[in-house]
Amino acid sequence: MNTDAVLRINNLHVHYQTPQGAVKAVDEVNLFVGRGERFGFVGESGCGKTTTALAILQMIQYPGKIVAGEILLEGKNLVELNAEEMRRTRWREVSLIPQGAMSSLNPVMRIKDQIADAILTHEGRSARTGLNQRIEDLLVTVGLQRPVAQMFPHELSGGMKQRVCVAMAIALKPKLIIADEPTSALDVVVQRIVTQTLIEVQERIGASLILIGHDMGLQAQIVHRLAIMYGGHLVEMATVKKIFQAPQHPYTQVLIGSVPSPKTKKSPFALPGLPPALLNPPPGCVFHPRCAKALEMCRTQVPPLHEIQAAHFVACHLYR
Ligand code: SF4
């Protein structure tokens, strides 16, 4: 892994405007992803991980809006691009394997036509030469056979459809691939095979990968670093080893404690209370109503993300 950053997110805020007020889906997120690095986002549903990914792709839907911050892809601020510039950037520089990617395939188009669409849209008519061969080669790269190119999605298993989505995501050799829970609809064996394929192609084309999910075990096997999100905030970011061996933020500690262990057979810890309402989040630390270690200041002061050791960042008053 090279440490120079492909992606830098600085002070990102994403709000959804509702008649009741602004829902703060992402609140002051700062992070970077290194070249060739596999970076994981974890947290419970609604914590802001998918919204952050959609913000990178400039795919936040109305009434959502990036209200502050910059998203630098190799120094280019994606927030400032117009629609046409961003259309050219997607797939070519940053691609997405979306949640439920399998159902994102068009059921009435052959696989080759769907992949061809993505390539021709970005590369123009000149890409027609050798296109069929290129598509078949792409399918082989993700472990599928050449005849799959002639098939329709309903003729493929879930794992095969997911591999087609991986093939489409790497078709233009982007610098960054964002995979949003790419294997959540697959059984465990197929999940492992598809995951391995994703890692192999990501390494082959030298791309960076952002993997979004809540399966801590899967993340531990795949990514180099993890970012933990809670209530729209990034609360901890470090290497996988540090997160699993010495989690520092009380929420991360609960997350790690909730992973079942066949060795100890201990019961997973269940966190009392509910996730915060982002329309009206608690003042101070957004986690304080559920935190067993909360201090008085936690009720009023938002803890900034702070580097407590080399490359280990935590947003918690306990470490200041
Ligand atoms: Fe708990 Fe306070 Fe740390 Fe928030 S800042 S996680 S409430 S100790």
Tab-separated table of C-alpha atoms and ligand atoms in Angstrom:
chain	number	residue	atom	x	y	z
A	1	MET	CA	0.000	0.000	0.000
A	2	ASN	CA	1.274	3.398	-1.006
A	3	THR	CA	0.418	6.217	1.386
A	4	ASP	CA	-0.017	9.072	-1.092
A	5	ALA	CA	-3.690	9.967	-1.110
A	6	VAL	CA	-5.984	9.327	-4.081
A	7	LEU	CA	-8.944	10.761	-2.200
A	8	ARG	CA	-9.128	13.442	0.453
A	9	ILE	CA	-12.378	14.513	2.087
A	10	ASN	CA	-12.146	17.746	4.034
A	11	ASN	CA	-14.831	18.996	6.408
A	12	LEU	CA	-17.724	17.358	4.513
A	13	HIS	CA	-21.295	18.196	5.551
A	14	VAL	CA	-24.334	16.699	3.775
A	15	HIS	CA	-27.842	17.767	4.795
A	16	TYR	CA	-31.306	16.657	3.692
A	17	GLN	CA	-33.739	19.545	3.866
A	18	THR	CA	-37.171	18.560	5.219
A	19	PRO	CA	-40.172	20.691	6.253
A	20	GLN	CA	-39.110	20.042	9.852
A	21	GLY	CA	-35.513	21.208	9.290
A	22	ALA	CA	-32.149	19.882	8.097
A	23	VAL	CA	-31.285	16.215	8.613
A	24	LYS	CA	-27.515	16.199	9.160
A	25	ALA	CA	-26.649	12.929	7.438
A	26	VAL	CA	-22.892	13.649	7.306
A	27	ASP	CA	-21.375	16.068	9.788
A	28	GLU	CA	-17.778	17.281	9.470
A	29	VAL	CA	-16.167	14.189	7.981
A	30	ASN	CA	-12.415	14.279	7.272
A	31	LEU	CA	-10.479	11.359	5.828
A	32	PHE	CA	-8.086	10.222	3.128
A	33	VAL	CA	-7.699	7.046	1.090
A	34	GLY	CA	-4.233	6.043	-0.087
A	35	ARG	CA	-3.272	4.860	-3.574
A	36	GLY	CA	-4.001	1.154	-3.858
A	37	GLU	CA	-5.448	1.135	-0.363
A	38	ARG	CA	-8.561	-0.786	0.671
A	39	PHE	CA	-10.486	1.404	3.096
A	40	GLY	CA	-13.597	0.317	4.997
A	41	PHE	CA	-16.571	2.313	6.252
A	42	VAL	CA	-18.590	0.684	9.015
A	43	GLY	CA	-21.445	1.709	11.237
A	44	GLU	CA	-25.117	0.989	11.749
A	45	SER	CA	-27.808	1.864	9.184
A	46	GLY	CA	-28.254	5.604	8.786
A	47	CYS	CA	-24.809	6.481	10.197
A	48	GLY	CA	-23.782	8.310	7.010
A	49	LYS	CA	-21.495	5.806	5.305
A	50	THR	CA	-23.541	5.424	2.110
A	51	THR	CA	-24.283	9.173	2.032
A	52	THR	CA	-20.537	9.864	2.170
A	53	ALA	CA	-20.007	7.484	-0.767
A	54	LEU	CA	-22.796	9.109	-2.775
A	55	ALA	CA	-21.281	12.517	-2.015
A	56	ILE	CA	-17.967	11.369	-3.512
A	57	LEU	CA	-19.837	10.405	-6.690
A	58	GLN	CA	-21.947	13.606	-6.607
A	59	MET	CA	-25.042	11.405	-6.584
A	60	ILE	CA	-26.821	12.908	-3.569
A	61	GLN	CA	-30.489	13.166	-4.528
A	62	TYR	CA	-32.776	16.091	-3.743
A	63	PRO	CA	-33.583	17.163	-1.012
A	64	GLY	CA	-30.031	16.189	-0.071
A	65	LYS	CA	-27.167	18.621	-0.594
A	66	ILE	CA	-23.463	18.965	0.132
A	67	VAL	CA	-23.581	22.130	2.213
A	68	ALA	CA	-19.858	22.371	2.985
A	69	GLY	CA	-16.547	20.698	2.385
A	70	GLU	CA	-14.359	19.487	-0.441
A	71	ILE	CA	-13.799	16.071	-1.992
A	72	LEU	CA	-10.427	15.921	-3.706
A	73	LEU	CA	-9.803	13.085	-6.162
A	74	GLU	CA	-6.113	13.383	-7.004
A	75	GLY	CA	-6.397	17.069	-6.179
A	76	LYS	CA	-9.538	17.711	-8.287
A	77	ASN	CA	-12.413	18.996	-6.153
A	78	LEU	CA	-15.429	16.924	-7.254
A	79	VAL	CA	-17.822	19.270	-5.435
A	80	GLU	CA	-16.960	22.048	-7.896
A	81	LEU	CA	-17.490	20.021	-11.087
A	82	ASN	CA	-20.542	20.663	-13.243
A	83	ALA	CA	-22.866	17.812	-14.272
A	84	GLU	CA	-21.039	17.082	-17.556
A	85	GLU	CA	-17.578	17.119	-15.935
A	86	MET	CA	-18.837	14.780	-13.209
A	87	ARG	CA	-20.470	12.456	-15.763
A	88	ARG	CA	-17.075	12.099	-17.458
A	89	THR	CA	-15.377	11.486	-14.089
A	90	ARG	CA	-17.739	8.711	-12.987
A	91	TRP	CA	-16.711	5.224	-14.155
A	92	ARG	CA	-13.504	6.577	-15.691
A	93	GLU	CA	-11.985	7.866	-12.430
A	94	VAL	CA	-14.342	6.655	-9.719
A	95	SER	CA	-16.843	3.833	-10.085
A	96	LEU	CA	-19.567	2.383	-7.904
A	97	ILE	CA	-20.737	-1.123	-7.158
A	98	PRO	CA	-24.066	-0.122	-5.604
A	99	GLN	CA	-26.113	-1.740	-2.875
A	100	GLY	CA	-28.254	-4.441	-4.515
A	101	ALA	CA	-25.974	-4.249	-7.531
A	102	MET	CA	-27.452	-7.435	-8.947
A	103	SER	CA	-30.822	-5.783	-9.464
A	104	SER	CA	-29.114	-2.797	-11.114
A	105	LEU	CA	-28.591	-4.865	-14.287
A	106	ASN	CA	-31.112	-4.244	-17.062
A	107	PRO	CA	-33.179	-7.472	-17.336
A	108	VAL	CA	-33.901	-7.072	-21.069
A	109	MET	CA	-30.335	-6.392	-22.245
A	110	ARG	CA	-27.609	-8.949	-22.871
A	111	ILE	CA	-24.591	-8.619	-20.561
A	112	LYS	CA	-22.310	-7.562	-23.426
A	113	ASP	CA	-24.630	-4.702	-24.399
A	114	GLN	CA	-24.771	-3.397	-20.825
A	115	ILE	CA	-20.989	-3.362	-20.494
A	116	ALA	CA	-20.647	-1.912	-24.001
A	117	ASP	CA	-23.000	0.931	-23.056
A	118	ALA	CA	-20.761	1.958	-20.163
A	119	ILE	CA	-17.608	1.825	-22.307
A	120	LEU	CA	-19.011	3.592	-25.394
A	121	THR	CA	-20.627	6.342	-23.324
A	122	HIS	CA	-17.202	7.338	-22.013
A	123	GLU	CA	-14.841	6.399	-24.810
A	124	GLY	CA	-17.006	7.119	-27.850
A	125	ARG	CA	-17.338	5.256	-31.137
A	126	SER	CA	-13.599	4.652	-31.460
A	127	ALA	CA	-13.945	2.050	-28.697
A	128	ARG	CA	-16.084	-0.148	-30.997
A	129	THR	CA	-12.962	-1.737	-32.498
A	130	GLY	CA	-12.303	-4.953	-30.589
A	131	LEU	CA	-15.089	-4.178	-28.142
A	132	ASN	CA	-16.539	-7.716	-28.006
A	133	GLN	CA	-13.121	-9.176	-27.276
A	134	ARG	CA	-12.514	-6.536	-24.610
A	135	ILE	CA	-15.844	-7.315	-22.911
A	136	GLU	CA	-15.158	-11.045	-22.926
A	137	ASP	CA	-11.680	-10.417	-21.504
A	138	LEU	CA	-13.262	-8.338	-18.745
A	139	LEU	CA	-15.638	-11.185	-17.902
A	140	VAL	CA	-12.725	-13.630	-17.779
A	141	THR	CA	-10.905	-11.216	-15.457
A	142	VAL	CA	-13.741	-11.529	-12.913
A	143	GLY	CA	-13.849	-15.323	-13.236
A	144	LEU	CA	-16.711	-15.683	-15.729
A	145	GLN	CA	-16.678	-17.552	-19.034
A	146	ARG	CA	-16.809	-15.786	-22.388
A	147	PRO	CA	-20.323	-17.056	-23.353
A	148	VAL	CA	-21.739	-15.084	-20.389
A	149	ALA	CA	-21.449	-12.015	-22.632
A	150	GLN	CA	-24.380	-13.303	-24.726
A	151	MET	CA	-26.619	-14.048	-21.733
A	152	PHE	CA	-29.396	-12.085	-20.033
A	153	PRO	CA	-29.228	-11.354	-16.279
A	154	HIS	CA	-31.989	-13.885	-15.437
A	155	GLU	CA	-29.774	-16.659	-16.805
A	156	LEU	CA	-27.082	-15.936	-14.207
A	157	SER	CA	-26.819	-16.840	-10.508
A	158	GLY	CA	-26.540	-14.085	-7.883
A	159	GLY	CA	-22.783	-14.515	-7.639
A	160	MET	CA	-22.371	-14.326	-11.431
A	161	LYS	CA	-24.486	-11.159	-11.634
A	162	GLN	CA	-22.375	-9.615	-8.902
A	163	ARG	CA	-19.209	-10.449	-10.861
A	164	VAL	CA	-20.715	-8.727	-13.907
A	165	CYS	CA	-21.191	-5.634	-11.728
A	166	VAL	CA	-17.536	-5.862	-10.679
A	167	ALA	CA	-16.556	-6.164	-14.373
A	168	MET	CA	-18.549	-3.013	-15.193
A	169	ALA	CA	-16.957	-1.137	-12.279
A	170	ILE	CA	-13.420	-1.881	-13.535
A	171	ALA	CA	-14.166	-1.576	-17.278
A	172	LEU	CA	-12.573	1.885	-17.511
A	173	LYS	CA	-9.817	1.213	-14.971
A	174	PRO	CA	-10.879	3.853	-12.426
A	175	LYS	CA	-8.535	5.149	-9.728
A	176	LEU	CA	-11.131	4.515	-7.042
A	177	ILE	CA	-13.841	1.849	-6.723
A	178	ILE	CA	-16.621	2.299	-4.171
A	179	ALA	CA	-18.367	-0.941	-3.226
A	180	ASP	CA	-21.503	-0.440	-1.136
A	181	GLU	CA	-22.254	-3.704	0.685
A	182	PRO	CA	-21.374	-5.600	-2.509
A	183	THR	CA	-21.936	-9.091	-1.136
A	184	SER	CA	-24.761	-8.617	1.366
A	185	ALA	CA	-27.314	-10.548	-0.748
A	186	LEU	CA	-25.039	-13.564	-1.297
A	187	ASP	CA	-24.529	-16.711	0.735
A	188	VAL	CA	-21.288	-16.989	2.693
A	189	VAL	CA	-19.385	-19.169	0.207
A	190	VAL	CA	-20.284	-17.032	-2.827
A	191	GLN	CA	-19.598	-13.926	-0.730
A	192	ARG	CA	-16.033	-15.091	-0.159
A	193	ILE	CA	-15.464	-15.897	-3.853
A	194	VAL	CA	-16.850	-12.550	-5.059
A	195	THR	CA	-14.846	-10.705	-2.415
A	196	GLN	CA	-11.664	-12.446	-3.502
A	197	THR	CA	-12.412	-11.512	-7.120
A	198	LEU	CA	-12.942	-7.889	-6.127
A	199	ILE	CA	-9.574	-7.778	-4.327
A	200	GLU	CA	-7.760	-9.421	-7.237
A	201	VAL	CA	-9.095	-7.017	-9.878
A	202	GLN	CA	-8.601	-4.000	-7.605
A	203	GLU	CA	-4.949	-4.970	-7.158
A	204	ARG	CA	-4.518	-5.782	-10.843
A	205	ILE	CA	-5.635	-2.351	-12.026
A	206	GLY	CA	-3.966	-0.581	-9.087
A	207	ALA	CA	-7.167	1.110	-7.923
A	208	SER	CA	-8.074	2.111	-4.396
A	209	LEU	CA	-11.189	0.565	-2.885
A	210	ILE	CA	-13.739	1.921	-0.434
A	211	LEU	CA	-15.753	-0.930	1.017
A	212	ILE	CA	-18.965	0.017	2.824
A	213	GLY	CA	-20.637	-2.475	5.109
A	214	HIS	CA	-21.482	-3.472	8.634
A	215	ASP	CA	-19.954	-6.949	8.584
A	216	MET	CA	-16.880	-6.421	10.778
A	217	GLY	CA	-15.543	-9.910	10.013
A	218	LEU	CA	-15.642	-9.293	6.266
A	219	GLN	CA	-14.028	-5.892	6.662
A	220	ALA	CA	-11.248	-7.365	8.803
A	221	GLN	CA	-10.336	-9.793	6.029
A	222	ILE	CA	-10.335	-7.235	3.243
A	223	VAL	CA	-9.390	-3.683	4.156
A	224	HIS	CA	-6.174	-2.056	5.360
A	225	ARG	CA	-7.832	0.730	7.360
A	226	LEU	CA	-11.276	1.263	8.843
A	227	ALA	CA	-13.390	4.335	9.515
A	228	ILE	CA	-16.146	3.932	12.096
A	229	MET	CA	-19.155	6.205	11.659
A	230	TYR	CA	-21.917	7.012	14.120
A	231	GLY	CA	-24.761	9.486	13.734
A	232	GLY	CA	-23.204	11.175	10.690
A	233	HIS	CA	-19.814	11.600	12.405
A	234	LEU	CA	-16.551	9.789	11.805
A	235	VAL	CA	-15.659	8.657	15.333
A	236	GLU	CA	-12.549	6.515	14.827
A	237	MET	CA	-10.130	5.753	11.991
A	238	ALA	CA	-7.086	3.479	12.117
A	239	THR	CA	-5.600	0.291	10.713
A	240	VAL	CA	-7.744	-2.808	10.985
A	241	LYS	CA	-5.250	-4.261	13.461
A	242	LYS	CA	-5.533	-1.266	15.797
A	243	ILE	CA	-9.317	-1.141	15.533
A	244	PHE	CA	-9.666	-4.826	16.423
A	245	GLN	CA	-6.860	-5.101	18.972
A	246	ALA	CA	-7.187	-1.763	20.748
A	247	PRO	CA	-10.400	0.095	19.848
A	248	GLN	CA	-10.425	3.462	21.601
A	249	HIS	CA	-13.800	5.096	20.964
A	250	PRO	CA	-16.537	3.703	23.260
A	251	TYR	CA	-18.783	3.053	20.234
A	252	THR	CA	-16.024	1.122	18.426
A	253	GLN	CA	-15.459	-0.884	21.605
A	254	VAL	CA	-19.144	-1.827	21.599
A	255	LEU	CA	-18.991	-2.735	17.898
A	256	ILE	CA	-15.992	-5.002	18.424
A	257	GLY	CA	-17.648	-6.459	21.538
A	258	SER	CA	-20.715	-7.340	19.507
A	259	VAL	CA	-18.772	-9.637	17.143
A	260	PRO	CA	-19.566	-13.239	18.235
A	261	SER	CA	-16.533	-15.328	19.139
A	262	PRO	CA	-16.570	-19.136	18.801
A	263	LYS	CA	-13.535	-19.278	21.133
A	264	THR	CA	-15.001	-17.531	24.163
A	265	LYS	CA	-18.659	-18.319	23.415
A	266	LYS	CA	-19.459	-15.042	25.187
A	267	SER	CA	-22.814	-13.455	24.467
A	268	PRO	CA	-22.531	-10.465	22.120
A	269	PHE	CA	-23.002	-7.135	23.891
A	270	ALA	CA	-26.149	-5.270	22.862
A	271	LEU	CA	-25.983	-1.467	22.948
A	272	PRO	CA	-28.944	0.008	24.853
A	273	GLY	CA	-30.945	2.875	23.372
A	274	LEU	CA	-31.545	3.959	19.810
A	275	PRO	CA	-29.425	5.646	17.124
A	276	PRO	CA	-29.726	9.454	17.216
A	277	ALA	CA	-32.423	11.269	15.254
A	278	LEU	CA	-30.352	13.267	12.772
A	279	LEU	CA	-33.091	15.890	12.425
A	280	ASN	CA	-32.474	16.858	16.010
A	281	PRO	CA	-29.254	15.161	17.150
A	282	PRO	CA	-28.187	15.293	20.793
A	283	PRO	CA	-25.975	18.290	21.656
A	284	GLY	CA	-22.297	17.673	22.370
A	285	CYS	CA	-21.096	14.185	21.518
A	286	VAL	CA	-23.787	12.540	19.398
A	287	PHE	CA	-23.080	9.226	21.167
A	288	HIS	CA	-23.424	10.547	24.725
A	289	PRO	CA	-26.991	9.298	25.442
A	290	ARG	CA	-25.759	5.711	24.896
A	291	CYS	CA	-22.203	6.038	26.191
A	292	ALA	CA	-21.327	4.315	29.466
A	293	LYS	CA	-18.225	6.545	29.840
A	294	ALA	CA	-19.827	9.920	29.151
A	295	LEU	CA	-18.383	12.932	31.003
A	296	GLU	CA	-20.292	16.094	31.856
A	297	MET	CA	-18.626	17.969	28.973
A	298	CYS	CA	-19.835	15.303	26.523
A	299	ARG	CA	-23.368	16.699	26.849
A	300	THR	CA	-22.395	20.112	25.490
A	301	GLN	CA	-19.115	19.922	23.534
A	302	VAL	CA	-18.672	18.124	20.208
A	303	PRO	CA	-15.404	16.118	20.340
A	304	PRO	CA	-13.206	16.831	17.288
A	305	LEU	CA	-11.391	14.036	15.468
A	306	HIS	CA	-7.968	13.931	17.078
A	307	GLU	CA	-4.821	11.914	16.264
A	308	ILE	CA	-4.106	10.077	19.530
A	309	GLN	CA	-1.268	7.950	18.084
A	310	ALA	CA	0.396	7.846	14.679
A	311	ALA	CA	-2.407	7.400	12.114
A	312	HIS	CA	-4.971	6.562	14.802
A	313	PHE	CA	-7.766	9.143	14.962
A	314	VAL	CA	-10.519	9.265	17.590
A	315	ALA	CA	-13.313	11.765	18.262
A	316	CYS	CA	-13.811	11.434	22.012
A	317	HIS	CA	-13.209	13.715	25.015
A	318	LEU	CA	-11.563	10.842	26.903
A	319	TYR	CA	-8.419	11.279	24.794
A	320	ARG	CA	-7.916	15.031	24.838
B	1	SF4	FE1	-18.566	8.846	25.290
B	1	SF4	FE2	-17.940	11.394	25.793
B	1	SF4	FE3	-16.344	9.935	24.267
B	1	SF4	FE4	-18.716	10.709	23.372
B	1	SF4	S1	-17.002	12.045	23.878
B	1	SF4	S2	-17.834	8.703	23.189
B	1	SF4	S3	-19.949	10.575	25.233
B	1	SF4	S4	-16.794	9.606	26.439
